[in-house]
Amino acid sequence: MKKIYFVTSNKGKQAEAKEKLSTIDFDVIQHDIGYPEIQADTLEEVALFGVEDIQKRFNEPFFLEDAGLFVDCLKGFPGVYSSYVFRTIDCKGILKLMDNEKNRKATFKSVIAYKELDKKPLVFVGECHGDISKKELGTHGFGFDPIFVPSGEKRTFAQMEIKEKNLLSHRGRSLDKLADFFKKIVHEK
Ligand code: ITT
């Protein structure tokens, strides 16, 4: 089994990456060494700045991921501020901001940046469209999972097992692209 480092503080993300990449025989190792999350307009900028910072301290191939929830009726909020908003007002705060709101459409976005020593970082993006539920439901997952219902589903992410969430989610999709890239290099070697 090949090893790959995932620089993240989030155990939920780690579990999802481990499940997805096990399907191509890669073992994901959580490497919680922290990095500054700058204030920027896009998840891509945040992710690439993180990579720059980490590569000064870490020589192994690694990836990191920046994710966010973009709610249509809140003009894309919390978006790049998702981490701060989750820590402060949580799911309840988002539900309160959307009280009586009919348009509940939202998009989760995941940006993975993968880095090998002396090579340019590669970026893999995944999105998942869906709706914000009227109340919190489910106990699995993390973050905004209890209030996000992916399109075509009736249940929130928090009502799904990791494997099922991974088939539908933003992170599942960006990880699929990372997995395709790994499969290609293994093939070329
Ligand atoms: P890192 O150490 O990997 O940065 P983090 O938890 O700070 O972990 P992000 O900044 O990428 O992660 O995520 C921003 C917030 O968005 C995060 O705090 C979660 O609450 C939420 N979030 C991201 N992905 C999610 C998902 O799949 N389901 C629910 N909430 C998610």
mmCIF file with all atom_site columns, N, CA and C in Angstrom, residues 156-187:
data_model
loop_
_atom_site.group_PDB
_atom_site.id
_atom_site.type_symbol
_atom_site.label_atom_id
_atom_site.label_alt_id
_atom_site.label_comp_id
_atom_site.label_asym_id
_atom_site.label_entity_id
_atom_site.label_seq_id
_atom_site.pdbx_PDB_ins_code
_atom_site.Cartn_x
_atom_site.Cartn_y
_atom_site.Cartn_z
_atom_site.occupancy
_atom_site.B_iso_or_equiv
_atom_site.pdbx_formal_charge
_atom_site.auth_seq_id
_atom_site.auth_comp_id
_atom_site.auth_asym_id
_atom_site.auth_atom_id
_atom_site.pdbx_PDB_model_num
ATOM 1  N N  . THR A 1 156 ? -29.821 14.305 4.935   1.00 0.00 ? 156 THR A N  1
ATOM 2  C CA . THR A 1 156 ? -28.635 15.169 5.027   1.00 0.00 ? 156 THR A CA 1
ATOM 3  C C  . THR A 1 156 ? -27.380 14.297 4.971   1.00 0.00 ? 156 THR A C  1
ATOM 4  N N  . PHE A 1 157 ? -26.237 14.933 4.743   1.00 0.00 ? 157 PHE A N  1
ATOM 5  C CA . PHE A 1 157 ? -24.961 14.201 4.789   1.00 0.00 ? 157 PHE A CA 1
ATOM 6  C C  . PHE A 1 157 ? -24.770 13.524 6.144   1.00 0.00 ? 157 PHE A C  1
ATOM 7  N N  . ALA A 1 158 ? -25.271 14.158 7.202   1.00 0.00 ? 158 ALA A N  1
ATOM 8  C CA . ALA A 1 158 ? -25.077 13.597 8.542   1.00 0.00 ? 158 ALA A CA 1
ATOM 9  C C  . ALA A 1 158 ? -25.924 12.345 8.778   1.00 0.00 ? 158 ALA A C  1
ATOM 10 N N  . GLN A 1 159 ? -26.838 12.069 7.840   1.00 0.00 ? 159 GLN A N  1
ATOM 11 C CA . GLN A 1 159 ? -27.641 10.831 7.936   1.00 0.00 ? 159 GLN A CA 1
ATOM 12 C C  . GLN A 1 159 ? -27.055 9.725  7.058   1.00 0.00 ? 159 GLN A C  1
ATOM 13 N N  . MET A 1 160 ? -25.870 9.966  6.524   1.00 0.00 ? 160 MET A N  1
ATOM 14 C CA . MET A 1 160 ? -25.228 8.976  5.636   1.00 0.00 ? 160 MET A CA 1
ATOM 15 C C  . MET A 1 160 ? -23.936 8.446  6.240   1.00 0.00 ? 160 MET A C  1
ATOM 16 N N  . GLU A 1 161 ? -23.602 7.205  5.848   1.00 0.00 ? 161 GLU A N  1
ATOM 17 C CA . GLU A 1 161 ? -22.285 6.652  6.200   1.00 0.00 ? 161 GLU A CA 1
ATOM 18 C C  . GLU A 1 161 ? -21.241 7.322  5.304   1.00 0.00 ? 161 GLU A C  1
ATOM 19 N N  . ILE A 1 162 ? -19.970 7.223  5.730   1.00 0.00 ? 162 ILE A N  1
ATOM 20 C CA . ILE A 1 162 ? -18.879 7.870  4.981   1.00 0.00 ? 162 ILE A CA 1
ATOM 21 C C  . ILE A 1 162 ? -18.883 7.476  3.501   1.00 0.00 ? 162 ILE A C  1
ATOM 22 N N  . LYS A 1 163 ? -19.068 6.175  3.248   1.00 0.00 ? 163 LYS A N  1
ATOM 23 C CA . LYS A 1 163 ? -18.993 5.673  1.879   1.00 0.00 ? 163 LYS A CA 1
ATOM 24 C C  . LYS A 1 163 ? -20.046 6.338  0.989   1.00 0.00 ? 163 LYS A C  1
ATOM 25 N N  . GLU A 1 164 ? -21.231 6.498  1.557   1.00 0.00 ? 164 GLU A N  1
ATOM 26 C CA . GLU A 1 164 ? -22.324 7.078  0.784   1.00 0.00 ? 164 GLU A CA 1
ATOM 27 C C  . GLU A 1 164 ? -22.086 8.574  0.554   1.00 0.00 ? 164 GLU A C  1
ATOM 28 N N  . LYS A 1 165 ? -21.653 9.264  1.604   1.00 0.00 ? 165 LYS A N  1
ATOM 29 C CA . LYS A 1 165 ? -21.344 10.696 1.448   1.00 0.00 ? 165 LYS A CA 1
ATOM 30 C C  . LYS A 1 165 ? -20.268 10.879 0.384   1.00 0.00 ? 165 LYS A C  1
ATOM 31 N N  . ASN A 1 166 ? -19.262 9.996  0.414   1.00 0.00 ? 166 ASN A N  1
ATOM 32 C CA . ASN A 1 166 ? -18.149 10.086 -0.541  1.00 0.00 ? 166 ASN A CA 1
ATOM 33 C C  . ASN A 1 166 ? -18.584 9.906  -1.997  1.00 0.00 ? 166 ASN A C  1
ATOM 34 N N  . LEU A 1 167 ? -19.700 9.212  -2.216  1.00 0.00 ? 167 LEU A N  1
ATOM 35 C CA . LEU A 1 167 ? -20.167 9.008  -3.596  1.00 0.00 ? 167 LEU A CA 1
ATOM 36 C C  . LEU A 1 167 ? -20.807 10.280 -4.151  1.00 0.00 ? 167 LEU A C  1
ATOM 37 N N  . LEU A 1 168 ? -21.272 11.146 -3.245  1.00 0.00 ? 168 LEU A N  1
ATOM 38 C CA . LEU A 1 168 ? -22.034 12.321 -3.671  1.00 0.00 ? 168 LEU A CA 1
ATOM 39 C C  . LEU A 1 168 ? -21.335 13.650 -3.426  1.00 0.00 ? 168 LEU A C  1
ATOM 40 N N  . SER A 1 169 ? -20.406 13.660 -2.480  1.00 0.00 ? 169 SER A N  1
ATOM 41 C CA . SER A 1 169 ? -19.956 14.958 -1.940  1.00 0.00 ? 169 SER A CA 1
ATOM 42 C C  . SER A 1 169 ? -18.897 15.662 -2.791  1.00 0.00 ? 169 SER A C  1
ATOM 43 N N  . HIS A 1 170 ? -18.746 16.942 -2.511  1.00 0.00 ? 170 HIS A N  1
ATOM 44 C CA . HIS A 1 170 ? -17.690 17.795 -3.059  1.00 0.00 ? 170 HIS A CA 1
ATOM 45 C C  . HIS A 1 170 ? -16.310 17.146 -2.854  1.00 0.00 ? 170 HIS A C  1
ATOM 46 N N  . ARG A 1 171 ? -16.049 16.688 -1.617  1.00 0.00 ? 171 ARG A N  1
ATOM 47 C CA . ARG A 1 171 ? -14.743 16.085 -1.308  1.00 0.00 ? 171 ARG A CA 1
ATOM 48 C C  . ARG A 1 171 ? -14.597 14.735 -2.026  1.00 0.00 ? 171 ARG A C  1
ATOM 49 N N  . GLY A 1 172 ? -15.673 13.964 -2.089  1.00 0.00 ? 172 GLY A N  1
ATOM 50 C CA . GLY A 1 172 ? -15.634 12.697 -2.819  1.00 0.00 ? 172 GLY A CA 1
ATOM 51 C C  . GLY A 1 172 ? -15.200 12.952 -4.261  1.00 0.00 ? 172 GLY A C  1
ATOM 52 N N  . ARG A 1 173 ? -15.717 14.054 -4.829  1.00 0.00 ? 173 ARG A N  1
ATOM 53 C CA . ARG A 1 173 ? -15.415 14.354 -6.243  1.00 0.00 ? 173 ARG A CA 1
ATOM 54 C C  . ARG A 1 173 ? -13.990 14.847 -6.431  1.00 0.00 ? 173 ARG A C  1
ATOM 55 N N  . SER A 1 174 ? -13.514 15.714 -5.524  1.00 0.00 ? 174 SER A N  1
ATOM 56 C CA . SER A 1 174 ? -12.121 16.189 -5.682  1.00 0.00 ? 174 SER A CA 1
ATOM 57 C C  . SER A 1 174 ? -11.149 15.028 -5.405  1.00 0.00 ? 174 SER A C  1
ATOM 58 N N  . LEU A 1 175 ? -11.519 14.142 -4.464  1.00 0.00 ? 175 LEU A N  1
ATOM 59 C CA . LEU A 1 175 ? -10.670 12.980 -4.171  1.00 0.00 ? 175 LEU A CA 1
ATOM 60 C C  . LEU A 1 175 ? -10.649 12.004 -5.347  1.00 0.00 ? 175 LEU A C  1
ATOM 61 N N  . ASP A 1 176 ? -11.782 11.880 -6.060  1.00 0.00 ? 176 ASP A N  1
ATOM 62 C CA . ASP A 1 176 ? -11.808 11.021 -7.261  1.00 0.00 ? 176 ASP A CA 1
ATOM 63 C C  . ASP A 1 176 ? -10.784 11.519 -8.278  1.00 0.00 ? 176 ASP A C  1
ATOM 64 N N  . LYS A 1 177 ? -10.708 12.853 -8.412  1.00 0.00 ? 177 LYS A N  1
ATOM 65 C CA . LYS A 1 177 ? -9.755  13.419 -9.385  1.00 0.00 ? 177 LYS A CA 1
ATOM 66 C C  . LYS A 1 177 ? -8.313  13.177 -8.933  1.00 0.00 ? 177 LYS A C  1
ATOM 67 N N  . LEU A 1 178 ? -8.083  13.306 -7.614  1.00 0.00 ? 178 LEU A N  1
ATOM 68 C CA . LEU A 1 178 ? -6.740  13.018 -7.077  1.00 0.00 ? 178 LEU A CA 1
ATOM 69 C C  . LEU A 1 178 ? -6.402  11.539 -7.306  1.00 0.00 ? 178 LEU A C  1
ATOM 70 N N  . ALA A 1 179 ? -7.385  10.678 -7.074  1.00 0.00 ? 179 ALA A N  1
ATOM 71 C CA . ALA A 1 179 ? -7.173  9.235  -7.255  1.00 0.00 ? 179 ALA A CA 1
ATOM 72 C C  . ALA A 1 179 ? -6.858  8.921  -8.722  1.00 0.00 ? 179 ALA A C  1
ATOM 73 N N  . ASP A 1 180 ? -7.554  9.577  -9.647  1.00 0.00 ? 180 ASP A N  1
ATOM 74 C CA . ASP A 1 180 ? -7.276  9.363  -11.084 1.00 0.00 ? 180 ASP A CA 1
ATOM 75 C C  . ASP A 1 180 ? -5.844  9.760  -11.413 1.00 0.00 ? 180 ASP A C  1
ATOM 76 N N  . PHE A 1 181 ? -5.400  10.870 -10.806 1.00 0.00 ? 181 PHE A N  1
ATOM 77 C CA . PHE A 1 181 ? -4.017  11.326 -11.032 1.00 0.00 ? 181 PHE A CA 1
ATOM 78 C C  . PHE A 1 181 ? -3.027  10.285 -10.492 1.00 0.00 ? 181 PHE A C  1
ATOM 79 N N  . PHE A 1 182 ? -3.267  9.775  -9.283  1.00 0.00 ? 182 PHE A N  1
ATOM 80 C CA . PHE A 1 182 ? -2.366  8.761  -8.698  1.00 0.00 ? 182 PHE A CA 1
ATOM 81 C C  . PHE A 1 182 ? -2.335  7.494  -9.562  1.00 0.00 ? 182 PHE A C  1
ATOM 82 N N  . LYS A 1 183 ? -3.503  7.113  -10.052 1.00 0.00 ? 183 LYS A N  1
ATOM 83 C CA . LYS A 1 183 ? -3.573  5.892  -10.869 1.00 0.00 ? 183 LYS A CA 1
ATOM 84 C C  . LYS A 1 183 ? -2.725  6.071  -12.129 1.00 0.00 ? 183 LYS A C  1
ATOM 85 N N  . LYS A 1 184 ? -2.775  7.291  -12.680 1.00 0.00 ? 184 LYS A N  1
ATOM 86 C CA . LYS A 1 184 ? -2.023  7.581  -13.903 1.00 0.00 ? 184 LYS A CA 1
ATOM 87 C C  . LYS A 1 184 ? -0.517  7.499  -13.645 1.00 0.00 ? 184 LYS A C  1
ATOM 88 N N  . ILE A 1 185 ? -0.052  8.096  -12.508 1.00 0.00 ? 185 ILE A N  1
ATOM 89 C CA . ILE A 1 185 ? 1.403   8.027  -12.290 1.00 0.00 ? 185 ILE A CA 1
ATOM 90 C C  . ILE A 1 185 ? 1.861   6.606  -11.983 1.00 0.00 ? 185 ILE A C  1
ATOM 91 N N  . VAL A 1 186 ? 1.076   5.863  -11.238 1.00 0.00 ? 186 VAL A N  1
ATOM 92 C CA . VAL A 1 186 ? 1.470   4.480  -10.919 1.00 0.00 ? 186 VAL A CA 1
ATOM 93 C C  . VAL A 1 186 ? 1.581   3.690  -12.232 1.00 0.00 ? 186 VAL A C  1
ATOM 94 N N  . HIS A 1 187 ? 0.654   3.957  -13.139 1.00 0.00 ? 187 HIS A N  1
ATOM 95 C CA . HIS A 1 187 ? 0.597   3.301  -14.441 1.00 0.00 ? 187 HIS A CA 1
ATOM 96 C C  . HIS A 1 187 ? 1.827   3.623  -15.288 1.00 0.00 ? 187 HIS A C  1
#
